[in-house]
Amino acid sequence: MKVRLFKGATMQDLNTEFIQRVRETHGGERYVITTHGCQMNEHDSEKIKTLLDTMGLIETDDEEQADFSIINTCSVRHSAEDKVIGHIGRLKHVKKTNKKLKVAVCGCMMQRKESRDYVLETFPHVNIVFGTNNIYRLPQLILENDDRNTRIVDIEESYSNLDNRIFSEVKGNSAYVNIIYGCNNFCTYCIVPYTRGREISRSPEDIIEEIQALVADGVNEVTLLGQNVNSYGNTLEEKTSFADLLRRVHEIEGIERIQFTTSHPKDMSDDLISCYGELPKLANFLHLPVQAGSNRVLKAMNRHYTREDYFLLIDKLRAVRPDIALSTDIMVGFPGETEEDFEDTLDLVRRVRYDSAFTFIYSRREGTRADRMENQVPKEVKDARFQRLLDEIYRIQREKYEALIGTEQDVLFDSRSKNDETMMSGRTNGFKLVHVPYEEDSIGKIRKVKIVGGNTFSLRGEIVHGNK
């Protein structure tokens, strides 16, 4: 594994002296990382893994035998925090038999003071606590914990560009690249602006340099990450829009497919939509969270668009790319949601006909405005509506997948199938999962595949030999 240095960084920035000292004292020890939450958290865990590998530690999946257990937390929903709390609690018993175990807790929960204080007061067996903005300091925090033999808490409230100078050596052909941090939207149900902070965009030069380095390591597909990629560039001195950035990434030789997540509908510009007509490398797929189909609920959520605005965006997108695949986020049971509101959501789902959707039952999140709202929807009502929503989404999704049987699709293969080593898996340009018989020389490449079968969640295919 390598720790890369981008322009303007120094060896001291990345604490290479501390990295070497940790290697001398902990080299050969084992670590396990558990990641809760979104792609941003997954990418943060990749940075942590890169640092630990560089310090000579060895990854394991056996937490009971590990010397370090790092828990990267999510606080977007109360249920996510409950899972983290349960995990930390279980490690107390592991530590009784494994005296060497050091427990580090990081991520969004630790950026939130109430959650951080609860962990610190409840779990004395936690050794190190750090946040989303200072991953680069992990080597130093490990040494401080060694030297002082006491708990180390290190939280930075504002984002540091130094973290972007660390990323993983690639094991495969795909990579995440952060382009913007934080969020300015303050949706009434969401805690992210309080944990990830306000929006700040990375410079396009740093992003391009990182992607070029990833290409040199074998990457040909990148996913650009942010809480709201559509507002990229607003904090830059030299005005650069997200559409401008996409065009620059598209020019990078070696990149064959570009994706991004997540988009906010209120910031989906006509210029960005036009990229789907201009840029062949831009995947035929868009994740565009709608959250609800009722204007009354959307207003209560502070989403700043109406269902009519959303339908207009879909019409514009399909005018540019008629077969674009769409996914979304939908929340059921937001405070005050009536049966009529929910029927509006079902109507929107039927009209847009999503290829896939991430669906959630609203859960109260302390610190958000929605938590203080009246007319909280009873659990049994939320559960029943959630099942009705799933039934509708899965019906449409199944129809979409079945319609592809007999067609030929360009599929980018990235790995063996997790459940069957005789098969390999990849994604179509519309982000649909495809399984075909394993061929070693197809991993990391785009192949033409004839779709021969499928179900609600994946497709089966055969490579059309002689084509790429």
Tab-separated table of C-alpha atoms in Angstrom, residues 1-4 43 46-47 49-51 53-54 166-175 210 213-214 216-219:
chain	number	residue	atom	x	y	z
A	1	MET	CA	0.000	0.000	0.000
A	2	LYS	CA	1.108	3.529	-0.709
A	3	VAL	CA	0.391	6.897	0.851
A	4	ARG	CA	0.245	9.297	-2.059
A	43	HIS	CA	-14.226	5.889	1.324
A	46	GLU	CA	-10.392	3.076	2.702
A	47	LYS	CA	-8.202	5.975	3.860
A	49	LYS	CA	-7.060	1.104	5.850
A	50	THR	CA	-4.364	2.718	3.705
A	51	LEU	CA	-2.763	4.311	6.767
A	53	ASP	CA	-1.416	-0.953	5.983
A	54	THR	CA	1.306	1.645	5.531
A	166	ILE	CA	-4.454	9.867	1.498
A	167	PHE	CA	-6.159	7.193	-0.545
A	168	SER	CA	-5.923	3.483	-1.093
A	169	GLU	CA	-3.813	1.583	-3.522
A	170	VAL	CA	-6.365	0.132	-5.871
A	171	LYS	CA	-7.484	-3.498	-5.734
A	172	GLY	CA	-9.686	-3.541	-8.787
A	173	ASN	CA	-10.877	-1.167	-11.421
A	174	SER	CA	-13.292	1.118	-9.541
A	175	ALA	CA	-12.689	3.886	-7.021
A	210	GLU	CA	-6.119	12.031	-7.797
A	213	ALA	CA	-3.057	8.633	-10.121
A	214	LEU	CA	-5.888	6.118	-9.759
A	216	ALA	CA	-2.099	4.736	-13.203
A	217	ASP	CA	-3.027	2.063	-10.633
A	218	GLY	CA	-5.517	0.401	-12.983
A	219	VAL	CA	-8.767	2.233	-12.298
